[in-house]
Amino acid sequence: GQFARAHAPRELVLPYIVERKRLDDLWASVKDGRYEEQKFRMKSSGLHRLYYLIEDHSKQRQYWGNAGPMHGGQGGRPVTQESINQAMSNTAVQEGFSIVKTRDQKGSIEFLTLFTRILQKKYQNVTLHSCTQADITNGLVKDRDSCLLTFQQLNASSRKNRKMTLKEIFAKMLLKLKGLSVEMAQAIVDEYETPTRFRDALLGCDSLKERLALIQELSVGLNSKRKIPKTICEALINFWTNHDISNDV
């Protein structure tokens, strides 16, 4: 994200992260896949109060649909307000992000200023404690609003040039599949962790029906009530069982 809140003097990071996107950049990132990868990184950061700050950009809207190639995308179909609204709705409803919309850069600055003041007031008399990413992952942190990561640890785990874990690489691979969301990828990597384990589990099934059930049994979403759609499951099965990846891993 572009904004995170650190608490002096020990530099514990408050559990809020804000990713600012101008509307045209939001559309381009949806088209070229950056949007899903960014959400995955935010959800894996150890901070759980996740915000998207969407800043309006009304100039030259007719060219948004062709903005993709400058970011590595494919360009093509024109942007629609419905497409943008759908992307934001999915991010809020299915993945638990808070969406804040502003009219312009000035509005974004005003929101961040107000947001900072609210956090200062909320935390001024709160006793804070430090924890590690491992503590959060293992469920040892009971109050994630007052037991916080250090800035050094968050910074080390969030650097783009850091060495990624195999689990993170596996997630990025999964997100390349059209229609597979961050929540779906998270459910798969949490259960199987590596490509080899996932492939072996699929190959260990005796039938297509068993393979479909293996994936569809995974719980997806905030309340773990949603399932991975059958078409996505079939695409995953086709790739991970019909291709020899032993020479590529």
CSV table of C-alpha atoms in Angstrom, one decimal:
chain,number,residue,atom,x,y,z
A,1,GLY,CA,0.0,0.0,0.0
A,2,GLN,CA,1.0,3.6,-0.3
A,3,PHE,CA,0.1,4.7,3.2
A,4,ALA,CA,0.6,2.9,6.5
A,5,ARG,CA,0.6,4.3,10.0
A,6,ALA,CA,3.6,3.8,12.4
A,7,HIS,CA,3.5,4.6,16.1
A,8,ALA,CA,6.5,6.3,17.6
A,9,PRO,CA,9.0,5.9,19.2
A,10,ARG,CA,9.3,2.1,18.8
A,11,GLU,CA,7.7,2.2,15.4
A,12,LEU,CA,5.0,-0.3,15.8
A,13,VAL,CA,2.7,-0.2,12.8
A,14,LEU,CA,-1.0,0.4,13.3
A,15,PRO,CA,-3.0,-2.3,11.5
A,16,TYR,CA,-4.3,0.1,8.8
A,17,ILE,CA,-3.1,0.1,5.2
A,18,VAL,CA,-4.4,2.3,2.4
A,19,GLU,CA,-3.8,1.8,-1.3
A,20,ARG,CA,-4.6,4.9,-3.3
A,21,LYS,CA,-5.7,4.5,-6.9
A,22,ARG,CA,-6.9,6.9,-9.5
A,23,LEU,CA,-9.8,5.6,-11.4
A,24,ASP,CA,-7.9,5.2,-14.7
A,25,ASP,CA,-5.1,3.4,-12.9
A,26,LEU,CA,-7.6,1.1,-11.2
A,27,TRP,CA,-9.0,0.1,-14.6
A,28,ALA,CA,-5.5,-0.5,-16.1
A,29,SER,CA,-4.5,-2.6,-13.1
A,30,VAL,CA,-7.6,-4.7,-13.3
A,31,LYS,CA,-6.9,-5.4,-17.0
A,32,ASP,CA,-3.2,-6.4,-16.6
A,33,GLY,CA,-3.6,-8.4,-13.4
A,34,ARG,CA,-1.8,-6.0,-11.0
A,35,TYR,CA,-5.0,-5.4,-9.1
A,36,GLU,CA,-5.3,-9.0,-7.8
A,37,GLU,CA,-1.6,-9.3,-7.0
A,38,GLN,CA,-1.7,-6.0,-5.0
A,39,LYS,CA,-4.7,-7.2,-3.0
A,40,PHE,CA,-2.9,-10.4,-2.2
A,41,ARG,CA,0.2,-8.6,-1.0
A,42,MET,CA,-2.0,-6.3,1.2
A,43,LYS,CA,-3.8,-9.3,2.7
A,44,SER,CA,-0.5,-11.0,3.3
A,45,SER,CA,1.1,-8.0,5.0
A,46,GLY,CA,-0.1,-8.8,8.5
A,47,LEU,CA,-2.2,-5.7,8.7
A,48,HIS,CA,-5.9,-6.4,8.7
A,49,ARG,CA,-7.6,-3.0,8.3
A,50,LEU,CA,-7.4,-2.8,4.5
A,51,TYR,CA,-8.5,0.3,2.5
A,52,TYR,CA,-8.7,1.2,-1.1
A,53,LEU,CA,-8.8,5.0,-1.7
A,54,ILE,CA,-10.3,5.5,-5.1
A,55,GLU,CA,-9.7,8.9,-6.6
A,56,ASP,CA,-11.9,10.1,-9.4
A,57,HIS,CA,-10.3,11.1,-12.7
A,58,SER,CA,-12.8,12.4,-15.2
A,59,LYS,CA,-10.4,13.6,-17.9
A,60,GLN,CA,-10.1,11.6,-21.1
A,61,ARG,CA,-12.3,8.7,-19.9
A,62,GLN,CA,-12.8,7.6,-23.5
A,63,TYR,CA,-9.1,6.5,-23.6
A,64,TRP,CA,-9.1,4.4,-20.4
A,65,GLY,CA,-9.8,1.2,-22.2
A,66,ASN,CA,-6.5,1.6,-24.1
A,67,ALA,CA,-4.5,2.4,-21.0
A,68,GLY,CA,-3.5,-1.2,-20.4
A,69,PRO,CA,-0.4,-1.5,-22.6
A,70,MET,CA,1.5,1.3,-20.9
A,71,HIS,CA,1.3,-0.8,-17.7
A,72,GLY,CA,2.0,-4.1,-19.5
A,73,GLY,CA,-1.7,-4.9,-20.3
A,74,GLN,CA,-3.4,-5.7,-23.5
A,75,GLY,CA,-5.7,-2.7,-24.1
A,76,GLY,CA,-8.8,-3.2,-26.2
A,77,ARG,CA,-12.3,-3.1,-24.9
A,78,PRO,CA,-13.5,0.3,-23.6
A,79,VAL,CA,-13.9,1.0,-19.9
A,80,THR,CA,-17.4,1.1,-18.4
A,81,GLN,CA,-18.5,2.5,-15.1
A,82,GLU,CA,-20.2,-0.8,-14.5
A,83,SER,CA,-16.9,-2.7,-14.8
A,84,ILE,CA,-15.2,-0.4,-12.3
A,85,ASN,CA,-18.1,-0.6,-9.9
A,86,GLN,CA,-18.1,-4.4,-10.1
A,87,ALA,CA,-14.4,-4.6,-9.3
A,88,MET,CA,-14.8,-2.3,-6.3
A,89,SER,CA,-17.9,-4.2,-5.1
A,90,ASN,CA,-16.1,-7.5,-5.3
A,91,THR,CA,-13.2,-6.1,-3.3
A,92,ALA,CA,-15.5,-4.8,-0.6
A,93,VAL,CA,-18.1,-7.6,-0.3
A,94,GLN,CA,-16.1,-10.7,-1.1
A,95,GLU,CA,-12.7,-9.7,0.2
A,96,GLY,CA,-13.4,-7.4,3.2
A,97,PHE,CA,-11.7,-4.2,2.0
A,98,SER,CA,-13.1,-0.8,2.9
A,99,ILE,CA,-13.6,1.3,-0.2
A,100,VAL,CA,-13.3,5.1,0.1
A,101,LYS,CA,-14.1,7.3,-2.9
A,102,THR,CA,-12.9,10.9,-3.4
A,103,ARG,CA,-13.5,13.5,-6.1
A,104,ASP,CA,-9.9,14.5,-6.6
A,105,GLN,CA,-6.4,14.7,-5.1
A,106,LYS,CA,-7.5,17.4,-2.6
A,107,GLY,CA,-10.3,15.1,-1.4
A,108,SER,CA,-7.8,12.3,-0.9
A,109,ILE,CA,-5.5,14.5,1.2
A,110,GLU,CA,-8.5,15.7,3.3
A,111,PHE,CA,-9.5,12.0,3.9
A,112,LEU,CA,-6.0,11.0,5.0
A,113,THR,CA,-5.7,14.0,7.2
A,114,LEU,CA,-9.0,13.2,9.0
A,115,PHE,CA,-8.1,9.5,9.1
A,116,THR,CA,-4.8,10.3,10.8
A,117,ARG,CA,-6.6,12.5,13.4
A,118,ILE,CA,-9.1,9.7,14.2
A,119,LEU,CA,-6.3,7.2,14.7
A,120,GLN,CA,-4.3,9.6,16.9
A,121,LYS,CA,-7.4,10.0,19.1
A,122,LYS,CA,-8.1,6.3,19.1
A,123,TYR,CA,-4.6,5.2,20.2
A,124,GLN,CA,-3.5,8.1,22.4
A,125,ASN,CA,-4.2,6.2,25.7
A,126,VAL,CA,-3.9,2.6,24.4
A,127,THR,CA,-1.0,0.3,25.6
A,128,LEU,CA,0.6,-1.3,22.6
A,129,HIS,CA,2.5,-4.5,22.3
A,130,SER,CA,4.7,-6.0,19.6
A,131,CYS,CA,4.3,-9.3,17.8
A,132,THR,CA,5.7,-11.1,14.8
A,133,GLN,CA,4.3,-12.3,11.5
A,134,ALA,CA,4.6,-15.9,12.8
A,135,ASP,CA,2.5,-14.9,15.9
A,136,ILE,CA,-0.3,-13.6,13.6
A,137,THR,CA,-0.1,-16.6,11.3
A,138,ASN,CA,-0.3,-19.1,14.1
A,139,GLY,CA,-3.3,-17.4,15.7
A,140,LEU,CA,-1.4,-16.3,18.9
A,141,VAL,CA,-2.5,-12.6,18.7
A,142,LYS,CA,-5.9,-12.0,20.4
A,143,ASP,CA,-6.2,-8.3,19.8
A,144,ARG,CA,-4.8,-7.3,16.5
A,145,ASP,CA,-5.6,-3.6,17.1
A,146,SER,CA,-3.2,-3.3,19.9
A,147,CYS,CA,-0.7,-6.1,19.3
A,148,LEU,CA,1.3,-4.8,16.4
A,149,LEU,CA,4.1,-5.6,14.0
A,150,THR,CA,7.3,-3.5,14.1
A,151,PHE,CA,8.0,-1.2,11.2
A,152,GLN,CA,11.2,-3.0,10.5
A,153,GLN,CA,9.5,-6.4,10.2
A,154,LEU,CA,6.7,-5.0,8.0
A,155,ASN,CA,9.2,-3.3,5.8
A,156,ALA,CA,11.4,-6.4,5.4
A,157,SER,CA,8.4,-8.6,4.5
A,158,SER,CA,6.9,-6.0,2.1
A,159,ARG,CA,9.9,-5.1,-0.1
A,160,LYS,CA,9.3,-5.8,-3.8
A,161,ASN,CA,12.8,-7.0,-4.3
A,162,ARG,CA,12.8,-9.4,-1.3
A,163,LYS,CA,13.2,-13.1,-1.9
A,164,MET,CA,9.6,-14.5,-2.1
A,165,THR,CA,8.6,-17.7,-0.4
A,166,LEU,CA,7.4,-20.7,-2.5
A,167,LYS,CA,4.0,-20.2,-1.1
A,168,GLU,CA,3.9,-16.6,-2.4
A,169,ILE,CA,5.2,-17.7,-5.8
A,170,PHE,CA,2.5,-20.4,-5.9
A,171,ALA,CA,-0.2,-17.7,-5.2
A,172,LYS,CA,1.1,-15.5,-8.0
A,173,MET,CA,0.9,-18.4,-10.4
A,174,LEU,CA,-2.7,-19.1,-9.4
A,175,LEU,CA,-3.7,-15.5,-9.8
A,176,LYS,CA,-2.8,-15.7,-13.5
A,177,LEU,CA,-5.8,-17.9,-14.1
A,178,LYS,CA,-8.7,-15.7,-15.4
A,179,GLY,CA,-11.5,-15.5,-12.8
A,180,LEU,CA,-9.5,-16.9,-9.9
A,181,SER,CA,-9.7,-14.3,-7.1
A,182,VAL,CA,-7.4,-13.4,-4.3
A,183,GLU,CA,-9.6,-15.2,-1.8
A,184,MET,CA,-9.6,-18.4,-4.0
A,185,ALA,CA,-5.8,-18.3,-4.3
A,186,GLN,CA,-5.5,-17.7,-0.6
A,187,ALA,CA,-7.6,-20.8,0.2
A,188,ILE,CA,-5.6,-23.0,-2.1
A,189,VAL,CA,-2.1,-21.9,-0.8
A,190,ASP,CA,-3.2,-22.1,2.8
A,191,GLU,CA,-4.2,-25.7,2.3
A,192,TYR,CA,-1.4,-26.9,0.1
A,193,GLU,CA,1.4,-24.3,0.3
A,194,THR,CA,3.3,-25.5,-2.8
A,195,PRO,CA,2.6,-26.4,-6.4
A,196,THR,CA,3.9,-29.9,-5.9
A,197,ARG,CA,1.6,-30.6,-2.9
A,198,PHE,CA,-1.4,-29.3,-4.8
A,199,ARG,CA,-0.6,-31.4,-8.0
A,200,ASP,CA,0.1,-34.5,-5.9
A,201,ALA,CA,-3.2,-34.1,-4.2
A,202,LEU,CA,-5.0,-33.9,-7.5
A,203,LEU,CA,-3.2,-36.8,-9.0
A,204,GLY,CA,-4.0,-38.9,-6.0
A,205,CYS,CA,-7.7,-38.7,-6.8
A,206,ASP,CA,-9.2,-41.5,-8.8
A,207,SER,CA,-11.7,-39.5,-10.8
A,208,LEU,CA,-12.6,-36.1,-12.1
A,209,LYS,CA,-15.4,-36.0,-9.5
A,210,GLU,CA,-13.0,-36.5,-6.7
A,211,ARG,CA,-10.7,-33.8,-8.0
A,212,LEU,CA,-13.5,-31.3,-8.3
A,213,ALA,CA,-14.6,-32.2,-4.7
A,214,LEU,CA,-11.0,-31.7,-3.5
A,215,ILE,CA,-11.0,-28.1,-4.6
A,216,GLN,CA,-14.6,-27.3,-3.9
A,217,GLU,CA,-14.3,-28.4,-0.3
A,218,LEU,CA,-12.0,-25.5,0.3
A,219,SER,CA,-13.7,-22.6,2.2
A,220,VAL,CA,-13.4,-19.2,0.6
A,221,GLY,CA,-14.2,-15.7,1.8
A,222,LEU,CA,-14.7,-13.8,5.0
A,223,ASN,CA,-17.2,-16.2,6.5
A,224,SER,CA,-15.8,-19.3,4.7
A,225,LYS,CA,-19.2,-19.9,3.1
A,226,ARG,CA,-18.3,-19.6,-0.6
A,227,LYS,CA,-16.8,-22.2,-2.8
A,228,ILE,CA,-14.6,-22.1,-5.9
A,229,PRO,CA,-16.8,-22.2,-9.0
A,230,LYS,CA,-16.8,-25.5,-11.0
A,231,THR,CA,-15.4,-23.8,-14.1
A,232,ILE,CA,-12.4,-22.5,-12.2
A,233,CYS,CA,-11.9,-25.9,-10.6
A,234,GLU,CA,-12.0,-27.6,-14.0
A,235,ALA,CA,-9.4,-25.1,-15.4
A,236,LEU,CA,-7.1,-25.8,-12.4
A,237,ILE,CA,-7.4,-29.5,-12.8
A,238,ASN,CA,-6.7,-29.3,-16.5
A,239,PHE,CA,-3.5,-27.3,-16.0
A,240,TRP,CA,-2.1,-29.1,-12.9
A,241,THR,CA,-2.8,-32.7,-14.1
A,242,ASN,CA,-2.3,-32.5,-17.9
A,243,HIS,CA,1.0,-30.7,-17.9
A,244,ASP,CA,4.4,-32.1,-16.7
A,245,ILE,CA,5.8,-29.4,-14.4
A,246,SER,CA,8.6,-31.5,-13.0
A,247,ASN,CA,11.2,-29.9,-15.4
A,248,ASP,CA,9.9,-26.4,-14.6
A,249,VAL,CA,10.0,-26.5,-10.8
